Coordinates of C-alpha atoms and ligand atoms in Angstrom, one line a residue:
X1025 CA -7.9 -29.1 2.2
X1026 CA -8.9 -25.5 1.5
X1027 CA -9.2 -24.6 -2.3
X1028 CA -8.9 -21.0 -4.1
X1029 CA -11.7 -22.1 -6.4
X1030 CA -15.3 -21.9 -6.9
X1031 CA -18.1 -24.0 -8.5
X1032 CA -19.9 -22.6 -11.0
X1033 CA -23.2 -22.4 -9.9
X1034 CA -25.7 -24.8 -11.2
X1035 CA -28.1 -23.0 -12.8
X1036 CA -27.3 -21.2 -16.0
X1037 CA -24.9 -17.9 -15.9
X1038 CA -27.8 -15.6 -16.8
X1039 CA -30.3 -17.0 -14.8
X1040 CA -27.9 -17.0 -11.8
X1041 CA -27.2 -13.5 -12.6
X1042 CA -30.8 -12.5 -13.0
X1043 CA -31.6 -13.6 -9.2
X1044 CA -28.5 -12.4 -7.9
X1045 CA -28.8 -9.0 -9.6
X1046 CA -32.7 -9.2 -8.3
X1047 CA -31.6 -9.8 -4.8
X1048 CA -29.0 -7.1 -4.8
X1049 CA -31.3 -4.7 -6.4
X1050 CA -33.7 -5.3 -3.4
X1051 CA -31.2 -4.3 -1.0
X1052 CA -29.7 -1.9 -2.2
X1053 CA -31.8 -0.1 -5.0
X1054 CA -31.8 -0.4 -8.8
X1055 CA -29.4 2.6 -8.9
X1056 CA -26.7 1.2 -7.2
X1057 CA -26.2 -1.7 -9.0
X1058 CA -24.0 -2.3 -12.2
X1059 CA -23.9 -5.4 -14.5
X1060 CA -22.9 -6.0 -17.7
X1061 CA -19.4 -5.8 -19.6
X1062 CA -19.4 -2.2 -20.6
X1063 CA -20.8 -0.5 -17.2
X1064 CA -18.6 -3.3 -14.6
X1065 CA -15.3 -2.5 -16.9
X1066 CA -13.5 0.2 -14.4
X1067 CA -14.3 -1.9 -11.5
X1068 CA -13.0 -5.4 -13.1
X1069 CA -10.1 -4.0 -14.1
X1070 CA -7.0 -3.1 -11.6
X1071 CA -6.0 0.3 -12.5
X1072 CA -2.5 -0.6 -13.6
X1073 CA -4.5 -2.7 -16.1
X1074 CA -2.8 -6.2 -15.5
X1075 CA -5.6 -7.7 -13.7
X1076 CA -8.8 -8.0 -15.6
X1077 CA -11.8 -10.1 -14.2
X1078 CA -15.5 -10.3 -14.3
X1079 CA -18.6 -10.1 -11.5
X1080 CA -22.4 -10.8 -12.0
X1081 CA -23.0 -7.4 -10.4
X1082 CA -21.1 -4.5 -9.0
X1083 CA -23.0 -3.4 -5.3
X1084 CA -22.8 0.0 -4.3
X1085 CA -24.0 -0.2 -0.7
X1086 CA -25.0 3.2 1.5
X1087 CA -24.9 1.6 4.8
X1088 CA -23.1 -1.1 7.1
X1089 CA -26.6 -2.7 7.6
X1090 CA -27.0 -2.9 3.6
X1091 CA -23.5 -5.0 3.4
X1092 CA -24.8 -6.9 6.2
X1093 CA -27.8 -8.2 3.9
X1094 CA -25.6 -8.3 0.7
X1095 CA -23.7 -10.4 2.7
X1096 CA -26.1 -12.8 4.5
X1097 CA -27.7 -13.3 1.1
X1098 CA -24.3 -14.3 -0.7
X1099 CA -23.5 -16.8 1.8
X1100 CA -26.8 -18.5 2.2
X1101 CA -26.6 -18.8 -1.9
X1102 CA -22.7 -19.5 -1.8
X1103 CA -22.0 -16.2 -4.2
X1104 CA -18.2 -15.0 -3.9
X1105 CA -18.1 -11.7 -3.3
X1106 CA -14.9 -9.2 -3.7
X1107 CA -14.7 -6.2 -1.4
X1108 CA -13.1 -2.9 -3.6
X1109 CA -12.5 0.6 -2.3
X1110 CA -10.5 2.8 -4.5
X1111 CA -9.1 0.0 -6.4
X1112 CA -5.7 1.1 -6.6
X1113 CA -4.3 -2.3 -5.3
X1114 CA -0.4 -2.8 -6.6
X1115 CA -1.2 -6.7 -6.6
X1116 CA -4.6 -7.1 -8.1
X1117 CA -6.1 -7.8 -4.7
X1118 CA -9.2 -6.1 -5.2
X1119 CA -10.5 -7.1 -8.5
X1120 CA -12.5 -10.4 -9.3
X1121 CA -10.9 -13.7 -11.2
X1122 CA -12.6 -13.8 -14.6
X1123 CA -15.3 -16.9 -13.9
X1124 CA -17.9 -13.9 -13.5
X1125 CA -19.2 -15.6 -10.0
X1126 CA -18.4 -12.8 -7.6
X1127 CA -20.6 -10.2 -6.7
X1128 CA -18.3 -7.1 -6.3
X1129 CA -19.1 -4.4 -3.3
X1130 CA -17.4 -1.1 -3.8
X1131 CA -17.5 0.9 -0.7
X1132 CA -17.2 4.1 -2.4
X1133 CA -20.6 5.4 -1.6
X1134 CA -19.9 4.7 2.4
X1135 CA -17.7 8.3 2.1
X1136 CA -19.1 10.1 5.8
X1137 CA -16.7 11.4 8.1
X1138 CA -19.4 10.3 10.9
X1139 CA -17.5 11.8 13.8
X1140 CA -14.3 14.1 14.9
X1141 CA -13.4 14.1 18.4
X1142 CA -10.8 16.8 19.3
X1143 CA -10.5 15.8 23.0
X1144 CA -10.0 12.2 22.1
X1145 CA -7.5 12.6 19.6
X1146 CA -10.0 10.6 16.8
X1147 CA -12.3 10.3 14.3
X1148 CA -14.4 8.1 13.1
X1149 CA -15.1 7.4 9.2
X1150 CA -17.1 5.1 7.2
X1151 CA -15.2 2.6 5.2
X1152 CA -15.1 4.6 1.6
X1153 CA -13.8 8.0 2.5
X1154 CA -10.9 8.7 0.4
X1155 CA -7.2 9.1 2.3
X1156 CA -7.3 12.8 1.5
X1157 CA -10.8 13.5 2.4
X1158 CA -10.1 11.9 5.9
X1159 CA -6.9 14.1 6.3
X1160 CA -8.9 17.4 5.1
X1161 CA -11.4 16.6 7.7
X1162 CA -8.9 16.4 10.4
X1163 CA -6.7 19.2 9.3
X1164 CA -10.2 21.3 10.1
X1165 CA -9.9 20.5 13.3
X1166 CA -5.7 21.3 13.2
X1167 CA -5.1 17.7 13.5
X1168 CA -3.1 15.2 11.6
X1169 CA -4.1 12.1 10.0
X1170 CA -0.6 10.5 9.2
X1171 CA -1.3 8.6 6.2
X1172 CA 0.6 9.7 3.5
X1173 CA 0.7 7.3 0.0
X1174 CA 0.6 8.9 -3.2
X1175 CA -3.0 7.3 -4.3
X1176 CA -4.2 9.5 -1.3
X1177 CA -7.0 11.0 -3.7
X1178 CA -8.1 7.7 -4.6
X1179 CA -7.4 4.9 -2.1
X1180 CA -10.5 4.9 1.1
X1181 CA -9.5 4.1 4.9
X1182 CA -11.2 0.4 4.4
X1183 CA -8.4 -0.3 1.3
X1184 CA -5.4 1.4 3.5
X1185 CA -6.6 -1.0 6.8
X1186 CA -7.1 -4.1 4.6
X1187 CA -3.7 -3.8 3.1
X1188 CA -2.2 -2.1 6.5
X1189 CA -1.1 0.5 3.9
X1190 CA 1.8 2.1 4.8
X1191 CA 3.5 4.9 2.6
X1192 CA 6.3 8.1 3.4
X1193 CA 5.7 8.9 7.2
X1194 CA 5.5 5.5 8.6
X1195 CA 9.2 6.3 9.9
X1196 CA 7.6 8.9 12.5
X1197 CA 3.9 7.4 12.8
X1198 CA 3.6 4.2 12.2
X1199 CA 1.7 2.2 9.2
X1200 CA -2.1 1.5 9.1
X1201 CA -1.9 -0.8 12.2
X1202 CA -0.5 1.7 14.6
X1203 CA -3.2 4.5 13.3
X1204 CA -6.4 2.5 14.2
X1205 CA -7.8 2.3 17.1
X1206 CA -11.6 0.6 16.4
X1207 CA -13.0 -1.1 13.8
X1208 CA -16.3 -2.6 12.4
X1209 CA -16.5 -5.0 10.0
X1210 CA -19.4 -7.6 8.2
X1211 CA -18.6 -11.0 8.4
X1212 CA -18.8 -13.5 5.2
X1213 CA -22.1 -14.5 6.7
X1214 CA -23.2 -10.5 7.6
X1215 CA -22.9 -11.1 11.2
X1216 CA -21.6 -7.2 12.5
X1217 CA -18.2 -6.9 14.2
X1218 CA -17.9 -3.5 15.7
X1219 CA -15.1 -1.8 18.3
X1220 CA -15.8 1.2 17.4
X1221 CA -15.2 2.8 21.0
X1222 CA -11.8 5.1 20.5
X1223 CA -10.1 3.2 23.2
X1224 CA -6.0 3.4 23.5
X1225 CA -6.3 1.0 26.2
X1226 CA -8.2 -2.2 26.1
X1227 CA -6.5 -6.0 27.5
X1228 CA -10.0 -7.8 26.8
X1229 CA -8.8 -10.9 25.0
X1230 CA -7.6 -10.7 21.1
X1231 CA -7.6 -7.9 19.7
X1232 CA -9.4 -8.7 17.4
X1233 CA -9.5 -5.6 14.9
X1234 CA -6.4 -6.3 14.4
X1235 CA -6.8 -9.5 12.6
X1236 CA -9.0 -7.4 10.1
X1237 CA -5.8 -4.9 9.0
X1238 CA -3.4 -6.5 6.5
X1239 CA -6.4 -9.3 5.7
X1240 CA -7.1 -7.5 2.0
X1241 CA -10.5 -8.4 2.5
X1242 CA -10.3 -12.1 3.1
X1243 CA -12.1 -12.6 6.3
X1244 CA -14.3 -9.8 7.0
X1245 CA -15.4 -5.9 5.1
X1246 CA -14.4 -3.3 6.5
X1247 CA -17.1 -0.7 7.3
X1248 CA -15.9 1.7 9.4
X1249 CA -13.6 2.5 12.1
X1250 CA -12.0 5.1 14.5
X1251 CA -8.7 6.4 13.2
X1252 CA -6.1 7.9 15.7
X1253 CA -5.0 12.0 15.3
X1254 CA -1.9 13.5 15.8
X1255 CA -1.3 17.4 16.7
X1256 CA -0.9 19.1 13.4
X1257 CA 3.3 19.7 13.1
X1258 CA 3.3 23.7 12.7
X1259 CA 7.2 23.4 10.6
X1260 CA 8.3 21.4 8.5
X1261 CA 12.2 21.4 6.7
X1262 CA 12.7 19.3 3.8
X1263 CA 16.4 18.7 1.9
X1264 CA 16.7 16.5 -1.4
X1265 CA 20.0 15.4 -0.4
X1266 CA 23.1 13.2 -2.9
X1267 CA 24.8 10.9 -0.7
X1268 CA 27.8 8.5 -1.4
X1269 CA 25.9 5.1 -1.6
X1270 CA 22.9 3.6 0.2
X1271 CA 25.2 2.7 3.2
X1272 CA 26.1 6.3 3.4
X1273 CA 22.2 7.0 3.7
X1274 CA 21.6 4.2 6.4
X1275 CA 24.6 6.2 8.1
X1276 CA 22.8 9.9 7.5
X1277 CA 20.2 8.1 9.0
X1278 CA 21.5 7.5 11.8
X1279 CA 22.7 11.0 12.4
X1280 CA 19.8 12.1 11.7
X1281 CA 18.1 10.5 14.3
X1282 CA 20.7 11.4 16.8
X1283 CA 20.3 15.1 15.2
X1284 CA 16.3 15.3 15.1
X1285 CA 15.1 12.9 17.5
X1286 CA 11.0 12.4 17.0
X1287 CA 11.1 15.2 14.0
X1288 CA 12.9 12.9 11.5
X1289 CA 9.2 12.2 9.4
X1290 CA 10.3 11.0 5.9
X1291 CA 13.9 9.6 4.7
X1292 CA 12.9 8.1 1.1
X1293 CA 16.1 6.6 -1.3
X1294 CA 16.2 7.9 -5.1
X1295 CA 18.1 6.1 -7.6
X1296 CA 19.6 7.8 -10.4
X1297 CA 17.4 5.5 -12.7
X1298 CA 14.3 6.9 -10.5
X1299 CA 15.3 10.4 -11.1
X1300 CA 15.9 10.1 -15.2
X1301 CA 12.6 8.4 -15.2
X1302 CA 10.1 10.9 -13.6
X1303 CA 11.7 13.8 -14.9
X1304 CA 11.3 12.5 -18.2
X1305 CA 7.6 11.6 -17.7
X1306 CA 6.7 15.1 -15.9
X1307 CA 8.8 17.0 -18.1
X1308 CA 8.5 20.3 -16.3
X1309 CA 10.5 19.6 -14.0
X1310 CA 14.4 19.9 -13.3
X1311 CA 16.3 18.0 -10.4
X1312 CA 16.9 20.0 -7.7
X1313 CA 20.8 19.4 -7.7
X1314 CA 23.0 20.7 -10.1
X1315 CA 25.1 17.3 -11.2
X1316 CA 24.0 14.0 -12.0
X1317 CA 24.2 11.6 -8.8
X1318 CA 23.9 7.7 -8.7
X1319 CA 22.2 7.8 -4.9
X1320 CA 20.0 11.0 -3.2
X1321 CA 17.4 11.2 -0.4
X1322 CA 14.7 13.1 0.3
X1323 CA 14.7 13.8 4.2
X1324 CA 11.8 15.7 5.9
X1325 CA 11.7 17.3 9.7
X1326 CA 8.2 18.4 11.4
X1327 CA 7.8 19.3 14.8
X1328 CA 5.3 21.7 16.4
X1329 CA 8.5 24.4 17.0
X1330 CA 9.2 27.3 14.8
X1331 CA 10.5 26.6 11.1
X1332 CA 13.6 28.5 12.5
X1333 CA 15.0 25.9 14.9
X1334 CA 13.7 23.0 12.7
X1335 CA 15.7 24.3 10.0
X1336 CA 18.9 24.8 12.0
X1337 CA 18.6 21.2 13.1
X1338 CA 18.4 20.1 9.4
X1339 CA 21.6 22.2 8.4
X1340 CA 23.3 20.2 11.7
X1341 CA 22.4 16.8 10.5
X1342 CA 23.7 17.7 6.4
X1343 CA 27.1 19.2 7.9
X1344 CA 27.4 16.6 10.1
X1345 CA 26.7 14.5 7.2
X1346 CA 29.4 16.4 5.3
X1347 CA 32.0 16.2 7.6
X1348 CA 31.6 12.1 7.8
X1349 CA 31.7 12.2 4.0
X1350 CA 27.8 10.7 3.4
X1351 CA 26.6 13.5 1.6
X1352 CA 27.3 15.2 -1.6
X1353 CA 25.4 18.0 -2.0
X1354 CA 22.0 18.8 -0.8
X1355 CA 19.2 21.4 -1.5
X1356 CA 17.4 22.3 1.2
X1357 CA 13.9 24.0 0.5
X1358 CA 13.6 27.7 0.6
X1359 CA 9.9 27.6 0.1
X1360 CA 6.5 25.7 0.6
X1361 CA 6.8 25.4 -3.1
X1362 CA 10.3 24.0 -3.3
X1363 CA 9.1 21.3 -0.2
X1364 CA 6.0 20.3 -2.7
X1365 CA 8.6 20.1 -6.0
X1366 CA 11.0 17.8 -3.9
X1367 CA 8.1 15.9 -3.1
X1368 CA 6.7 15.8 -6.1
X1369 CA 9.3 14.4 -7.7
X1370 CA 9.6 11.2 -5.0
X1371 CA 5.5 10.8 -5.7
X1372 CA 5.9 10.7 -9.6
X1373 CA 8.0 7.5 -9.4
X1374 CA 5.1 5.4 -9.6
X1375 CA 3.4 7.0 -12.3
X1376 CA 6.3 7.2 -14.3
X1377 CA 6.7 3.3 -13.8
X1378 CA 3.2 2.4 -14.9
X1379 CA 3.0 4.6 -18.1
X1380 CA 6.6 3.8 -19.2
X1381 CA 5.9 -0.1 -18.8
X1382 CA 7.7 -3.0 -18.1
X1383 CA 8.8 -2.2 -14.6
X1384 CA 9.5 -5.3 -12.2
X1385 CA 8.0 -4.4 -9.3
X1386 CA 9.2 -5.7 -6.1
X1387 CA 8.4 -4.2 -2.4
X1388 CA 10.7 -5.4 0.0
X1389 CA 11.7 -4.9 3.8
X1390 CA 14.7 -6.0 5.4
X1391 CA 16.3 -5.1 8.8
X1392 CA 18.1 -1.6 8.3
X1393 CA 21.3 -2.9 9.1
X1394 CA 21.5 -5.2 5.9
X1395 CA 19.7 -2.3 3.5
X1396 CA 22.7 -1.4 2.1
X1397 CA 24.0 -4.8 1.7
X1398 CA 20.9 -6.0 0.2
X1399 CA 20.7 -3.1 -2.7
X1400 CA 24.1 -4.5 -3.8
X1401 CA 23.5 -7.9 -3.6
X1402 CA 20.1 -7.4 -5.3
X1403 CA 21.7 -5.0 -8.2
X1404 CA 24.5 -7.0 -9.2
X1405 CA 22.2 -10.2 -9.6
X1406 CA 19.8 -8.4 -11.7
X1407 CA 22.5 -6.4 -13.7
X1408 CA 23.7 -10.3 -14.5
X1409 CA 20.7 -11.2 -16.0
X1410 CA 19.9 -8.2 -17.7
X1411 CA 22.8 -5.7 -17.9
X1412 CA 20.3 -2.9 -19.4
X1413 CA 18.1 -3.1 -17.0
X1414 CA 17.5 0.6 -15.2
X1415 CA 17.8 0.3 -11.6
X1416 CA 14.7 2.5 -10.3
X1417 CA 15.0 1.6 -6.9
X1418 CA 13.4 4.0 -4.3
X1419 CA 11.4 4.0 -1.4
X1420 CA 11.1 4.6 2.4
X1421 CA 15.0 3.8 3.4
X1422 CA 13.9 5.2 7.0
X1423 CA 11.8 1.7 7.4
X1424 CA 14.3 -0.6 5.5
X1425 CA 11.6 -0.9 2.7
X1426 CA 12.8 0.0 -0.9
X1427 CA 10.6 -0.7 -4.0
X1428 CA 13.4 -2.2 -6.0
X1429 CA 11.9 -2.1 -9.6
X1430 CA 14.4 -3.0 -12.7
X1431 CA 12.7 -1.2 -15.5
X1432 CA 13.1 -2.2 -19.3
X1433 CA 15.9 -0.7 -21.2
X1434 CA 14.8 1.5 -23.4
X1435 CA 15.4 -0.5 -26.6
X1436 CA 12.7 -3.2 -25.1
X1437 CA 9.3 -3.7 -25.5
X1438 CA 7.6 -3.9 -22.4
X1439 CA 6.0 -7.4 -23.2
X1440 CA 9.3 -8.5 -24.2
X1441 CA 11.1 -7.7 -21.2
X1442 CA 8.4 -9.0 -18.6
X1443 CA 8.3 -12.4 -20.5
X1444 CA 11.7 -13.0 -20.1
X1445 CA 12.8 -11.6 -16.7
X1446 CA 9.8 -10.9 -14.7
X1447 CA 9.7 -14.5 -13.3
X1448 CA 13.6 -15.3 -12.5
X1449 CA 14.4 -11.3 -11.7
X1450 CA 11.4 -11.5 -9.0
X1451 CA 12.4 -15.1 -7.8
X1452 CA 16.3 -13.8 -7.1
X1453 CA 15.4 -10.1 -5.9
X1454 CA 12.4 -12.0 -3.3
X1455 CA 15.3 -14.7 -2.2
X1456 CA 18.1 -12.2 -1.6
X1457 CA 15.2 -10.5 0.5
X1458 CA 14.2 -13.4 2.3
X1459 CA 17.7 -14.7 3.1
X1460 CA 18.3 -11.2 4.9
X1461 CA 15.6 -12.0 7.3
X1462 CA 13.3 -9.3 4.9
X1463 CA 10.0 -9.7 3.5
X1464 CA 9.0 -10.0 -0.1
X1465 CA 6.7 -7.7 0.2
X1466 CA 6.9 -4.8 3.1
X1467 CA 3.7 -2.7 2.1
X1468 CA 2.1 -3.6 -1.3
X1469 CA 0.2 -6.9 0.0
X1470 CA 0.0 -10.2 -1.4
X1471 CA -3.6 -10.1 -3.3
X1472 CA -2.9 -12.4 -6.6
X1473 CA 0.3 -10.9 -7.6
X1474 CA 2.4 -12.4 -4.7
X1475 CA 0.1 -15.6 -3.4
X1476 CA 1.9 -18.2 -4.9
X1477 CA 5.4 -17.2 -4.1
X1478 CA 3.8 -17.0 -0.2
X1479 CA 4.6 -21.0 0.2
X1480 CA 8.5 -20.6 -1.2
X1481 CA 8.4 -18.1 2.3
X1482 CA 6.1 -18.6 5.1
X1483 CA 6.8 -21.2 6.7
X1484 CA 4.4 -24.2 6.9
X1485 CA 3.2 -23.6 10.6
X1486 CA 2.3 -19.5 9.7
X1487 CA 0.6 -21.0 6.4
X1488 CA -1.5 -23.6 8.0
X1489 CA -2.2 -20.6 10.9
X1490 CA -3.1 -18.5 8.0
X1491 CA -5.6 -21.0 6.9
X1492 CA -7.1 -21.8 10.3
X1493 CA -8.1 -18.1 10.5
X1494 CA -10.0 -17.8 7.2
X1495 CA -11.4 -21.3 7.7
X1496 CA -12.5 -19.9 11.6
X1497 CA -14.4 -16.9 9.9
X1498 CA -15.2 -17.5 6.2
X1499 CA -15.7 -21.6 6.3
X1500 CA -17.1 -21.3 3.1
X1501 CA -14.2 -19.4 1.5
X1502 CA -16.6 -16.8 -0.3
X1503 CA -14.5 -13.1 0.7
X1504 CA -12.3 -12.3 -1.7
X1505 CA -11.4 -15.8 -2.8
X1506 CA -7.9 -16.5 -4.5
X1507 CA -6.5 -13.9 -2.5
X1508 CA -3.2 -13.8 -0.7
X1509 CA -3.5 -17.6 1.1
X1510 CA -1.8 -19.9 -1.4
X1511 CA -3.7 -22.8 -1.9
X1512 CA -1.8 -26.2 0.5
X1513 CA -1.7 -29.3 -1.4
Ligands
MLT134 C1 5.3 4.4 -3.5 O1 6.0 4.4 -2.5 O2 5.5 5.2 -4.4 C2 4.2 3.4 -3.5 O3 4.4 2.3 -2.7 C3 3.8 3.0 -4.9 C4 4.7 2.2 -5.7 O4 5.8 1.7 -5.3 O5 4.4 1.9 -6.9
ZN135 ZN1 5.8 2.8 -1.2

């Protein structure tokens, strides 16, 4: 029977930590190792500070060969050890449990862009380079790399492919999984799994970089890998759009698509709630539409055309919109600066969430055709419960995920409000999800966050699959323990 758990080791904690910190300090230098409370804080902590653990020693390793050893050594002494890039993990996925067993690598010093190949359409990065320093490198070379999350100056390529990160342009690009093409990884007992060869065609058996993205660091760290570039779109039109309801966005949608084709990048649902919210938190900002609205969108068009015609095909998709009665108003942007204000805006929802407190958050996908359906299902249970909640429900409509996230009224503490819903407003937003065919959670992972609820809805065959892998590669269950597989009994 697999367990989450580990055995503290015999010996006593400070001796234990002594040799492990000894060991680590050989491989990788005295300077990049951290122990003790005070300097392991930031990385033992999740950064919306829910999550707060322990580790013997933070490891800072330079090189894949360095995480090889860190490895091998770990598993020949049965030391846990919890992979971290920018540790900005919604579902404290990346942070230790608080036995103070784990050694914690943080991959933040592997930052090299080690390669960009403008004939191949790649380039290849080491594990810790952060999201936006892997998009400034290809926007160099006038290419595109299509992530796009808000946590882009934090979160590294190994986070976004352990959690298949996914984010505001997967409509037109794909998530993590479809922008990878190679992969190496170090395996719980530091054997070296590499593909990093650029290749867009390959039928040689599994593919087995694949089973790395979406694992959040459970049976293998990733090291490295070969990333797949786009042609860098030359315009871009944006509109922050009021429509009717969020069937009447499913519909613009759908004409949009039939309007834009391949240029429709973004279509991302505001609430009215989500609106209030950030432009309270940012306070210099206004919303770009005159009247209050209970439902907007945010829709974005790139191509490699002129602005000109892109443009004209957004005004054709929000008149068409306005003649089938979907849309309310719209602003489209006049300006580079009005594109990053409307933006802007979408990005801040998060933030807002985290510093306001007491947000519920769920992350869930369900087929497209039942969005709609869903949202009002989802609203009216929670609205039973808790008739003040606010209803900040955004996200990327375009992909049938919304981050549906009843907020505390303002009259309640956040502690207060958590205590009493967070468990039964989860359980009946997650089942509404799940009896739509959707997925209780479309982007965010599973980490510690979600494991539990995992058995109420895989079923038992994908569960017991589940297990079968991590047993194949980590039989000791030392990478990132606790995480994401719930525990069979
Ligand atoms: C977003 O879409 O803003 C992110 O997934 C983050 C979040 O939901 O908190
Ligand atoms: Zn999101």
């Amino acid at each position: 029977m697999p367990t989450d758990s580990h055995t503290a080791p015999a010996t006593s904690p400070t001796s234990a930590t002594n040799a492990t910190l000894a060991a680590m300090q050989a491989i990788v230098g005295a300077g990049a190792c951290l122990s003790g409370d005070a300097d392991t804080e930031s990385y033992v902590t999740d950064y919306r500070r829910i999550y707060r653990g322990k580790a013997q020693v933070v490891v800072m390793p330079s090189t894949t060969e360095q995480v090889s050893q860190v490895m091998a050594w770990c598993h020949a002494h049965d030391v846990p050890v919890v992979p971290q890039g920018g540790n900005t993990s919604l579902m404290g996925g990346a942070v230790p449990d608080d036995s103070g067993t784990a050694v914690l690598l943080s991959l933040g010093r592997m930052n090299r862009v080690l390669a960009v190949d403008t004939i191949n359409d790649t380039m290849t990065v080491q594990a810790g380079v952060t999201l936006n320093a892997a998009r400034t490198a290809a926007e160099q070379e006038q290419r595109l790399f299509a992530l796009r999350i808000g946590s882009e100056g934090s979160c590294q390529i190994g986070g976004n492919l352990a959690t298949n990160a996914g984010g505001t342009a997967v409509l037109r690009y794909g998530n993590m999984r479809d922008l990878v093409l190679g992969i190496e990884a170090v395996l719980p007992d530091g054997r070296i799994y590499s593909s990093l060869r650029g290749l867009r065609k390959d039928n040689t058996g599994y593919d087995l970089k694949q089973l790395f993205v979406g694992s959040e660091g459970t049976l293998g760290i990733i090291t490295a890998a070969v990333l797949k570039l786009m042609p860098q779109p030359r315009a871009n039109a944006v509109a922050f759009v009021a429509v009717q309801s969020p069937e009447a966005a499913v519909r613009l949608l759908g004409v949009a698509k039939q309007h834009g084709g391949q240029a429709v990048t973004a279509f991302e649902l505001i609430s009215a709630p989500a609106l209030e919210l950030v432009l309270e938190y940012l306070g210099d900002v206004t919303s770009p539409l005159p009247a209050r609205h209970d439902w907007m969108v945010l829709i974005e068009l790139t191509s490699g055309g002129s602005d000109e015609s892109l443009n004209a095909t957004l005004m054709e998709i929000l008149e068409a919109g306005l003649a089938q009665e979907l849309v309310l108003d719209a602003a489209v942007a006049a300006s580079l600066a009005d594109a990053q204000r409307f933006w802007r805006i979408r990005e801040e929802i998060s933030d807002a969430q985290t510093r306001t407190g007491g947000s519920i958050k769920c992350d869930v996908s369900v087929p497209l055709s039942r969005i709609a359906a869903f949202i009002g299902d989802a609203s009216a249970k929670v609205l039973a419960l808790e008739p003040a909640a606010r209803m900040v429900i955004y996200g990327h409509m375009g992909d049938g995920n919304v981050h549906f996230n009843p907020l505390r009224p303002k009259d309640r503490s956040a502690a207060d409000f958590l205590g009493q819903w967070y468990a039964p407003i989860s359980e009946a937003v997650d089942t509404l999800a799940h009896a739509e065919n959707g997925s209780i959670s479309a982007e965010h992972g599973i980490g510690v966050a979600k494991r539990d609820d995992l058995k109420r809805y895989k079923s038992p065959v994908e569960l017991e699959l589940m297990w079968q892998v991590k047993r194949a590669l980590d039989p000791k269950n030392l990478l990132n323990p606790a995480k994401m597989l719930p525990r069979l009994d």
